[in-house]
């Protein structure tokens, strides 16, 4: 089984291959990104997607219980004995007709994939269960990550579970309180760098190389394998029907990369007959992907990405000392490490990219709270983006859309409380102060 899987560089001019028992976060030959790839002829993949769903009936099997490992043949890079699980992927695809109607979509057309239900409260657990299984396979003892918050929470939780030492790097003052509280509570060594996420990302790679630590950012190809299962569960929630659109926030672009790979593989395996379109939504204060794709014409181009476009843009960012800013801290990233894989995903899924303002994000977040399950700010970029795409006529009201709500609504209470208390948004719902007096209270109750 494990021999059926290997790692391969995504750069077509290089294409170097490595075994899965090796651990890199960049191609050692050319420095480009690595993929986990499979020789599907050697994998015993179930004939129909519905066969995966049947595993719900044997939930006392820990791998069947996991919403990631239930799909194990589709991420078949390690033996079962290494597989780590703490109950990730027990998430919910919620059909939401109230929100659909409010934004002008048809009944049964809008679905919310709430990844906040994972053990550490974000989709990151899908990736960590896979990456930590790989870490166990290669015998890692100590690990690290850079994080805007949720990665650190997930890494800290899984590292403790696996008995690995763990250090997380976060940007100073950039992290939401719920997330910081988790990293500390789960016992990670937490280092706050005086800088932003991009600075942390750079430092952590140097630290991991220098000290031989296992890196858990989405540069890790095995982490992205776990994140593919979010798409499998969306299909499952739709009775194995392919939606018309997947909408996802774009930060470091690991999710969008994994989703494109997932659909490409399912199509190749004949498990689906068409691929949904994908919309990736940036915040306007951190809109590198939008700028590069929509304004500078950057494309996958069969893997021959025009590096000059990227280098020029990053040069401009450096020259003006640019640091990204958005209230959606999980996507406050200006040099996304998975940019090239994301271009491939846009190619596979005939994707589009949009950027939405913080104001649109917080308004959308309040709507998701009011009509749905709630989510953190970055997740709400999906609904804000959907409203833009409906307005442009690119998404039709009758199309079937699945939005990935990436993080739990209690991750970032500050943004929520400020939005409502300051009456700053369209849907603000501030608490009302009242004297400690029954008559006054009744009076208030009788006004709307
Ligand atoms: C990490 C994260 C993102 C960004 O995902 P990428 O895969 O890096 O694009 C979005 N939302 C939340 C809640 C996150 O934690
Ligand atoms: Zn290479």
PDB file of N, CA and C in Angstrom, residues 40 49 74 224-225 227-236 238 240-248 255-279 344-350 402 404:
ATOM      1  N   UNK A  40      -2.615   4.731  -8.778  1.00  0.00           N
ATOM      2  CA  UNK A  40      -3.974   4.277  -8.427  1.00  0.00           C
ATOM      3  C   UNK A  40      -4.201   2.806  -8.756  1.00  0.00           C
ATOM      4  N   UNK A  49     -18.501   6.101  -4.597  1.00  0.00           N
ATOM      5  CA  UNK A  49     -18.301   6.962  -3.428  1.00  0.00           C
ATOM      6  C   UNK A  49     -19.193   6.532  -2.266  1.00  0.00           C
ATOM      7  N   UNK A  74      -8.253   7.146  -0.522  1.00  0.00           N
ATOM      8  CA  UNK A  74      -7.988   8.316  -1.364  1.00  0.00           C
ATOM      9  C   UNK A  74      -6.817   9.157  -0.835  1.00  0.00           C
ATOM     10  N   UNK A 224      -2.190  18.529   3.243  1.00  0.00           N
ATOM     11  CA  UNK A 224      -3.218  18.848   2.246  1.00  0.00           C
ATOM     12  C   UNK A 224      -4.024  17.620   1.857  1.00  0.00           C
ATOM     13  N   UNK A 225      -3.413  16.437   1.943  1.00  0.00           N
ATOM     14  CA  UNK A 225      -4.168  15.213   1.645  1.00  0.00           C
ATOM     15  C   UNK A 225      -5.361  15.077   2.587  1.00  0.00           C
ATOM     16  N   UNK A 227      -6.966  17.490   4.022  1.00  0.00           N
ATOM     17  CA  UNK A 227      -7.955  18.529   3.740  1.00  0.00           C
ATOM     18  C   UNK A 227      -8.824  18.211   2.518  1.00  0.00           C
ATOM     19  N   UNK A 228      -8.385  17.255   1.684  1.00  0.00           N
ATOM     20  CA  UNK A 228      -9.229  16.834   0.558  1.00  0.00           C
ATOM     21  C   UNK A 228     -10.571  16.304   1.053  1.00  0.00           C
ATOM     22  N   UNK A 229     -10.553  15.717   2.264  1.00  0.00           N
ATOM     23  CA  UNK A 229     -11.768  15.022   2.714  1.00  0.00           C
ATOM     24  C   UNK A 229     -12.928  15.975   2.992  1.00  0.00           C
ATOM     25  N   UNK A 230     -12.625  17.278   3.139  1.00  0.00           N
ATOM     26  CA  UNK A 230     -13.718  18.249   3.320  1.00  0.00           C
ATOM     27  C   UNK A 230     -14.630  18.198   2.088  1.00  0.00           C
ATOM     28  N   UNK A 231     -14.010  18.052   0.926  1.00  0.00           N
ATOM     29  CA  UNK A 231     -14.805  17.961  -0.306  1.00  0.00           C
ATOM     30  C   UNK A 231     -15.575  16.642  -0.374  1.00  0.00           C
ATOM     31  N   UNK A 232     -14.949  15.549   0.073  1.00  0.00           N
ATOM     32  CA  UNK A 232     -15.669  14.268   0.049  1.00  0.00           C
ATOM     33  C   UNK A 232     -16.912  14.350   0.932  1.00  0.00           C
ATOM     34  N   UNK A 233     -16.767  15.037   2.069  1.00  0.00           N
ATOM     35  CA  UNK A 233     -17.907  15.108   2.977  1.00  0.00           C
ATOM     36  C   UNK A 233     -19.006  16.035   2.439  1.00  0.00           C
ATOM     37  N   UNK A 234     -18.601  17.043   1.659  1.00  0.00           N
ATOM     38  CA  UNK A 234     -19.631  17.875   1.014  1.00  0.00           C
ATOM     39  C   UNK A 234     -20.413  17.016   0.013  1.00  0.00           C
ATOM     40  N   UNK A 235     -19.703  16.228  -0.781  1.00  0.00           N
ATOM     41  CA  UNK A 235     -20.396  15.348  -1.731  1.00  0.00           C
ATOM     42  C   UNK A 235     -21.321  14.393  -0.979  1.00  0.00           C
ATOM     43  N   UNK A 236     -20.799  13.855   0.117  1.00  0.00           N
ATOM     44  CA  UNK A 236     -21.592  12.929   0.924  1.00  0.00           C
ATOM     45  C   UNK A 236     -22.871  13.608   1.430  1.00  0.00           C
ATOM     46  N   UNK A 238     -24.457  15.883   0.104  1.00  0.00           N
ATOM     47  CA  UNK A 238     -25.370  16.130  -1.019  1.00  0.00           C
ATOM     48  C   UNK A 238     -25.812  14.814  -1.674  1.00  0.00           C
ATOM     49  N   UNK A 240     -23.898  12.425  -2.649  1.00  0.00           N
ATOM     50  CA  UNK A 240     -22.870  12.135  -3.662  1.00  0.00           C
ATOM     51  C   UNK A 240     -23.145  12.833  -4.982  1.00  0.00           C
ATOM     52  N   UNK A 241     -23.908  13.904  -4.887  1.00  0.00           N
ATOM     53  CA  UNK A 241     -24.133  14.718  -6.071  1.00  0.00           C
ATOM     54  C   UNK A 241     -23.098  15.848  -6.078  1.00  0.00           C
ATOM     55  N   UNK A 242     -22.576  16.185  -7.246  1.00  0.00           N
ATOM     56  CA  UNK A 242     -21.567  17.250  -7.341  1.00  0.00           C
ATOM     57  C   UNK A 242     -22.283  18.606  -7.361  1.00  0.00           C
ATOM     58  N   UNK A 243     -21.898  19.552  -6.466  1.00  0.00           N
ATOM     59  CA  UNK A 243     -22.533  20.878  -6.517  1.00  0.00           C
ATOM     60  C   UNK A 243     -22.025  21.665  -7.722  1.00  0.00           C
ATOM     61  N   UNK A 244     -22.614  22.828  -7.965  1.00  0.00           N
ATOM     62  CA  UNK A 244     -22.126  23.674  -9.061  1.00  0.00           C
ATOM     63  C   UNK A 244     -20.925  24.499  -8.626  1.00  0.00           C
ATOM     64  N   UNK A 245     -20.926  24.905  -7.353  1.00  0.00           N
ATOM     65  CA  UNK A 245     -19.861  25.775  -6.848  1.00  0.00           C
ATOM     66  C   UNK A 245     -19.393  25.349  -5.464  1.00  0.00           C
ATOM     67  N   UNK A 246     -18.084  25.459  -5.263  1.00  0.00           N
ATOM     68  CA  UNK A 246     -17.480  25.403  -3.929  1.00  0.00           C
ATOM     69  C   UNK A 246     -16.940  26.812  -3.671  1.00  0.00           C
ATOM     70  N   UNK A 247     -17.240  27.366  -2.512  1.00  0.00           N
ATOM     71  CA  UNK A 247     -16.698  28.695  -2.181  1.00  0.00           C
ATOM     72  C   UNK A 247     -15.865  28.591  -0.909  1.00  0.00           C
ATOM     73  N   UNK A 248     -14.649  29.127  -0.973  1.00  0.00           N
ATOM     74  CA  UNK A 248     -13.703  28.946   0.130  1.00  0.00           C
ATOM     75  C   UNK A 248     -12.901  30.235   0.334  1.00  0.00           C
ATOM     76  N   UNK A 255      -6.255  25.045   1.438  1.00  0.00           N
ATOM     77  CA  UNK A 255      -7.562  24.437   1.194  1.00  0.00           C
ATOM     78  C   UNK A 255      -7.895  24.414  -0.289  1.00  0.00           C
ATOM     79  N   UNK A 256      -7.845  25.566  -0.916  1.00  0.00           N
ATOM     80  CA  UNK A 256      -8.223  25.616  -2.330  1.00  0.00           C
ATOM     81  C   UNK A 256      -7.349  24.660  -3.146  1.00  0.00           C
ATOM     82  N   UNK A 257      -6.059  24.582  -2.796  1.00  0.00           N
ATOM     83  CA  UNK A 257      -5.155  23.652  -3.499  1.00  0.00           C
ATOM     84  C   UNK A 257      -5.602  22.216  -3.304  1.00  0.00           C
ATOM     85  N   UNK A 258      -5.924  21.876  -2.048  1.00  0.00           N
ATOM     86  CA  UNK A 258      -6.336  20.503  -1.736  1.00  0.00           C
ATOM     87  C   UNK A 258      -7.660  20.158  -2.417  1.00  0.00           C
ATOM     88  N   UNK A 259      -8.560  21.130  -2.465  1.00  0.00           N
ATOM     89  CA  UNK A 259      -9.883  20.861  -3.051  1.00  0.00           C
ATOM     90  C   UNK A 259      -9.754  20.593  -4.557  1.00  0.00           C
ATOM     91  N   UNK A 260      -8.945  21.382  -5.225  1.00  0.00           N
ATOM     92  CA  UNK A 260      -8.737  21.166  -6.659  1.00  0.00           C
ATOM     93  C   UNK A 260      -8.138  19.803  -6.919  1.00  0.00           C
ATOM     94  N   UNK A 261      -7.159  19.421  -6.094  1.00  0.00           N
ATOM     95  CA  UNK A 261      -6.522  18.107  -6.247  1.00  0.00           C
ATOM     96  C   UNK A 261      -7.546  17.005  -6.012  1.00  0.00           C
ATOM     97  N   UNK A 262      -8.378  17.184  -4.992  1.00  0.00           N
ATOM     98  CA  UNK A 262      -9.392  16.169  -4.674  1.00  0.00           C
ATOM     99  C   UNK A 262     -10.311  15.929  -5.868  1.00  0.00           C
ATOM    100  N   UNK A 263     -10.791  17.012  -6.457  1.00  0.00           N
ATOM    101  CA  UNK A 263     -11.738  16.838  -7.569  1.00  0.00           C
ATOM    102  C   UNK A 263     -11.047  16.281  -8.814  1.00  0.00           C
ATOM    103  N   UNK A 264      -9.810  16.727  -9.062  1.00  0.00           N
ATOM    104  CA  UNK A 264      -9.062  16.176 -10.191  1.00  0.00           C
ATOM    105  C   UNK A 264      -8.905  14.668 -10.057  1.00  0.00           C
ATOM    106  N   UNK A 265      -8.579  14.214  -8.851  1.00  0.00           N
ATOM    107  CA  UNK A 265      -8.382  12.779  -8.625  1.00  0.00           C
ATOM    108  C   UNK A 265      -9.698  12.001  -8.743  1.00  0.00           C
ATOM    109  N   UNK A 266     -10.765  12.547  -8.155  1.00  0.00           N
ATOM    110  CA  UNK A 266     -12.064  11.842  -8.227  1.00  0.00           C
ATOM    111  C   UNK A 266     -12.510  11.674  -9.674  1.00  0.00           C
ATOM    112  N   UNK A 267     -12.263  12.710 -10.468  1.00  0.00           N
ATOM    113  CA  UNK A 267     -12.643  12.647 -11.885  1.00  0.00           C
ATOM    114  C   UNK A 267     -11.792  11.597 -12.602  1.00  0.00           C
ATOM    115  N   UNK A 268     -10.494  11.633 -12.310  1.00  0.00           N
ATOM    116  CA  UNK A 268      -9.573  10.670 -12.923  1.00  0.00           C
ATOM    117  C   UNK A 268      -9.962   9.231 -12.565  1.00  0.00           C
ATOM    118  N   UNK A 269     -10.434   9.041 -11.330  1.00  0.00           N
ATOM    119  CA  UNK A 269     -10.827   7.709 -10.875  1.00  0.00           C
ATOM    120  C   UNK A 269     -12.221   7.317 -11.359  1.00  0.00           C
ATOM    121  N   UNK A 270     -12.913   8.236 -12.008  1.00  0.00           N
ATOM    122  CA  UNK A 270     -14.264   7.949 -12.478  1.00  0.00           C
ATOM    123  C   UNK A 270     -15.296   7.913 -11.354  1.00  0.00           C
ATOM    124  N   UNK A 271     -14.956   8.505 -10.212  1.00  0.00           N
ATOM    125  CA  UNK A 271     -15.901   8.506  -9.088  1.00  0.00           C
ATOM    126  C   UNK A 271     -16.882   9.677  -9.162  1.00  0.00           C
ATOM    127  N   UNK A 272     -16.557  10.694  -9.952  1.00  0.00           N
ATOM    128  CA  UNK A 272     -17.507  11.772 -10.264  1.00  0.00           C
ATOM    129  C   UNK A 272     -17.453  12.002 -11.776  1.00  0.00           C
ATOM    130  N   UNK A 273     -18.540  12.541 -12.331  1.00  0.00           N
ATOM    131  CA  UNK A 273     -18.532  12.733 -13.789  1.00  0.00           C
ATOM    132  C   UNK A 273     -18.293  14.181 -14.196  1.00  0.00           C
ATOM    133  N   UNK A 274     -18.344  15.100 -13.212  1.00  0.00           N
ATOM    134  CA  UNK A 274     -17.988  16.489 -13.546  1.00  0.00           C
ATOM    135  C   UNK A 274     -17.380  17.142 -12.301  1.00  0.00           C
ATOM    136  N   UNK A 275     -16.673  18.233 -12.534  1.00  0.00           N
ATOM    137  CA  UNK A 275     -15.961  18.935 -11.458  1.00  0.00           C
ATOM    138  C   UNK A 275     -16.695  20.249 -11.176  1.00  0.00           C
ATOM    139  N   UNK A 276     -16.946  20.571  -9.895  1.00  0.00           N
ATOM    140  CA  UNK A 276     -17.622  21.845  -9.615  1.00  0.00           C
ATOM    141  C   UNK A 276     -16.691  23.018  -9.897  1.00  0.00           C
ATOM    142  N   UNK A 277     -17.246  24.200 -10.058  1.00  0.00           N
ATOM    143  CA  UNK A 277     -16.413  25.400 -10.140  1.00  0.00           C
ATOM    144  C   UNK A 277     -16.057  25.825  -8.727  1.00  0.00           C
ATOM    145  N   UNK A 278     -14.967  26.570  -8.622  1.00  0.00           N
ATOM    146  CA  UNK A 278     -14.530  27.008  -7.292  1.00  0.00           C
ATOM    147  C   UNK A 278     -14.365  28.528  -7.279  1.00  0.00           C
ATOM    148  N   UNK A 279     -14.829  29.154  -6.208  1.00  0.00           N
ATOM    149  CA  UNK A 279     -14.575  30.579  -5.996  1.00  0.00           C
ATOM    150  C   UNK A 279     -13.709  30.719  -4.751  1.00  0.00           C
ATOM    151  N   UNK A 344      -3.170  25.782 -10.004  1.00  0.00           N
ATOM    152  CA  UNK A 344      -3.559  24.494 -10.601  1.00  0.00           C
ATOM    153  C   UNK A 344      -5.022  24.179 -10.261  1.00  0.00           C
ATOM    154  N   UNK A 345      -5.411  24.441  -9.009  1.00  0.00           N
ATOM    155  CA  UNK A 345      -6.802  24.177  -8.600  1.00  0.00           C
ATOM    156  C   UNK A 345      -7.774  25.057  -9.387  1.00  0.00           C
ATOM    157  N   UNK A 346      -7.398  26.325  -9.590  1.00  0.00           N
ATOM    158  CA  UNK A 346      -8.260  27.223 -10.368  1.00  0.00           C
ATOM    159  C   UNK A 346      -8.415  26.689 -11.787  1.00  0.00           C
ATOM    160  N   UNK A 347      -7.342  26.116 -12.315  1.00  0.00           N
ATOM    161  CA  UNK A 347      -7.364  25.529 -13.649  1.00  0.00           C
ATOM    162  C   UNK A 347      -8.288  24.300 -13.688  1.00  0.00           C
ATOM    163  N   UNK A 348      -8.129  23.422 -12.713  1.00  0.00           N
ATOM    164  CA  UNK A 348      -8.934  22.194 -12.666  1.00  0.00           C
ATOM    165  C   UNK A 348     -10.420  22.519 -12.505  1.00  0.00           C
ATOM    166  N   UNK A 349     -10.713  23.512 -11.663  1.00  0.00           N
ATOM    167  CA  UNK A 349     -12.104  23.802 -11.283  1.00  0.00           C
ATOM    168  C   UNK A 349     -12.688  25.005 -12.029  1.00  0.00           C
ATOM    169  N   UNK A 350     -12.035  25.483 -13.060  1.00  0.00           N
ATOM    170  CA  UNK A 350     -12.539  26.653 -13.780  1.00  0.00           C
ATOM    171  C   UNK A 350     -12.923  27.741 -12.771  1.00  0.00           C
ATOM    172  N   UNK A 402     -21.870  25.254  -2.227  1.00  0.00           N
ATOM    173  CA  UNK A 402     -21.422  24.843  -0.881  1.00  0.00           C
ATOM    174  C   UNK A 402     -20.320  25.785  -0.429  1.00  0.00           C
ATOM    175  N   UNK A 404     -17.543  26.788   2.460  1.00  0.00           N
ATOM    176  CA  UNK A 404     -16.801  26.152   3.544  1.00  0.00           C
ATOM    177  C   UNK A 404     -16.626  27.162   4.683  1.00  0.00           C
TER     178      UNK A 404
END
